[in-house]
Amino acid sequence: MKRTILENETMTREYAKDLAGGLSGGEILALVGDLGAGKTTFAKGVALGLGINEKITSPTFVYMKVYEVNHPTIKKFCHIDAYRLENEQKLIDIGALEYFSNPEVLTVIEWADKIKKILPKSSKLFNFSIKESTRIIETN
């Protein structure tokens, strides 16, 4: 696993923004970690890296938000928050799986460990943890 230590929210956002610049669509970024570990900040950074200028908020109560993207190969950014889900069926019911298999969509899933049964094996895992005032991201 690759380990990255980030000292503040700005560094977390910039790390994710830079990461997004190297993506081409079809990727699923699976974020796992405790409350306050930086998952939403990371998702906001990915959105910035895709050129999305509207305010990004975690879709905790609606489960999923989809944003249009002006990018050569990525047409949509799908942001999912599984925190409140009791099971995967709700995401299936609202059509999330269609985004998972679309090569023109970049998907970021907060609390991805709650939907393991439907999470594609190709998903890139980002494990967030907190140590004092820093955030640590471990990736596979």
C-alpha positions as semicolon CSV with decimal commas, in nm:
position;residue;x (nm);y (nm);z (nm)
1;M;0,000;0,000;0,000
2;K;0,109;0,352;-0,076
3;R;0,085;0,587;0,222
4;T;0,039;0,965;0,193
5;I;0,045;1,201;0,492
6;L;-0,149;1,525;0,454
7;E;-0,121;1,804;0,709
8;N;-0,447;1,991;0,645
9;E;-0,765;2,016;0,437
10;T;-0,593;2,219;0,167
11;M;-0,333;1,947;0,116
12;T;-0,606;1,682;0,104
13;R;-0,802;1,880;-0,155
14;E;-0,489;1,944;-0,366
15;Y;-0,385;1,577;-0,349
16;A;-0,726;1,472;-0,480
17;K;-0,732;1,749;-0,741
18;D;-0,395;1,634;-0,876
19;L;-0,509;1,272;-0,874
20;A;-0,820;1,361;-1,076
21;G;-0,601;1,516;-1,344
22;G;-0,459;1,172;-1,422
23;L;-0,792;0,991;-1,453
24;S;-0,975;0,922;-1,778
25;G;-1,318;0,792;-1,676
26;G;-1,462;0,463;-1,564
27;E;-1,271;0,473;-1,235
28;I;-1,436;0,411;-0,900
29;L;-1,259;0,565;-0,601
30;A;-1,372;0,383;-0,287
31;L;-1,316;0,595;0,026
32;V;-1,310;0,433;0,370
33;G;-1,241;0,592;0,708
34;D;-1,382;0,743;1,024
35;L;-1,594;1,057;1,047
36;G;-1,380;1,365;0,994
37;A;-1,095;1,174;0,827
38;G;-1,113;1,376;0,504
39;K;-1,334;1,176;0,267
40;T;-1,563;1,466;0,172
41;T;-1,267;1,704;0,136
42;F;-1,108;1,448;-0,096
43;A;-1,428;1,425;-0,304
44;K;-1,434;1,806;-0,332
45;G;-1,074;1,799;-0,454
46;V;-1,157;1,542;-0,720
47;A;-1,445;1,764;-0,837
48;L;-1,209;2,063;-0,858
49;G;-0,965;1,853;-1,059
50;L;-1,244;1,780;-1,306
51;G;-1,323;2,150;-1,339
52;I;-1,648;2,141;-1,142
53;N;-1,695;2,484;-0,990
54;E;-2,029;2,438;-0,817
55;K;-2,038;2,371;-0,444
56;I;-1,987;2,004;-0,365
57;T;-2,159;1,874;-0,054
58;S;-2,171;1,520;0,071
59;P;-2,493;1,350;-0,046
60;T;-2,553;1,193;0,295
61;F;-2,932;1,222;0,282
62;V;-2,987;1,170;-0,092
63;Y;-2,713;0,905;-0,124
64;M;-2,595;1,014;-0,470
65;K;-2,535;1,334;-0,667
66;V;-2,425;1,347;-1,028
67;Y;-2,249;1,648;-1,181
68;E;-2,186;1,728;-1,546
69;V;-1,817;1,755;-1,635
70;N;-1,649;1,942;-1,919
71;H;-1,362;1,700;-1,981
72;P;-1,240;1,520;-2,294
73;T;-1,318;1,169;-2,162
74;I;-1,510;1,216;-1,835
75;K;-1,865;1,342;-1,885
76;K;-2,006;1,296;-1,534
77;F;-1,884;1,292;-1,175
78;C;-2,090;1,062;-0,952
79;H;-2,055;1,130;-0,578
80;I;-2,203;0,866;-0,347
81;D;-2,223;0,870;0,032
82;A;-2,313;0,530;0,178
83;Y;-2,298;0,641;0,543
84;R;-2,673;0,610;0,608
85;L;-2,731;0,299;0,398
86;E;-2,849;-0,011;0,576
87;N;-2,783;-0,223;0,268
88;E;-2,683;-0,194;-0,096
89;Q;-3,036;-0,222;-0,235
90;K;-3,106;0,153;-0,206
91;L;-2,814;0,232;-0,437
92;I;-2,931;-0,033;-0,680
93;D;-3,282;0,118;-0,671
94;I;-3,157;0,470;-0,755
95;G;-2,946;0,347;-1,047
96;A;-2,595;0,372;-0,905
97;L;-2,477;0,055;-1,081
98;E;-2,531;0,222;-1,419
99;Y;-2,266;0,478;-1,325
100;F;-2,027;0,209;-1,197
101;S;-2,007;0,050;-1,541
102;N;-1,995;0,370;-1,748
103;P;-1,650;0,455;-1,894
104;E;-1,745;0,825;-1,915
105;V;-1,816;0,854;-1,541
106;L;-1,577;0,903;-1,251
107;T;-1,734;0,776;-0,929
108;V;-1,628;0,863;-0,574
109;I;-1,791;0,662;-0,294
110;E;-1,766;0,773;0,067
111;W;-1,812;0,492;0,322
112;A;-1,750;0,236;0,046
113;D;-1,702;-0,038;0,305
114;K;-2,081;-0,031;0,359
115;I;-2,147;-0,148;0,002
116;K;-1,883;-0,419;-0,040
117;K;-2,128;-0,660;-0,205
118;I;-2,185;-0,434;-0,507
119;L;-1,850;-0,255;-0,520
120;P;-1,664;-0,357;-0,837
121;K;-1,335;-0,537;-0,774
122;S;-1,162;-0,281;-0,998
123;S;-1,238;-0,002;-0,749
124;K;-0,937;0,187;-0,616
125;L;-0,940;0,183;-0,236
126;F;-0,843;0,493;-0,036
127;N;-0,825;0,421;0,336
128;F;-0,836;0,742;0,545
129;S;-0,715;0,768;0,904
130;I;-0,641;1,046;1,149
131;K;-0,323;1,079;1,351
132;E;-0,315;1,388;1,570
133;S;-0,369;1,679;1,328
134;T;-0,272;1,493;1,011
135;R;-0,468;1,277;0,771
136;I;-0,320;0,959;0,632
137;I;-0,439;0,806;0,305
138;E;-0,337;0,453;0,215
139;T;-0,410;0,334;-0,138
140;N;-0,399;-0,005;-0,305
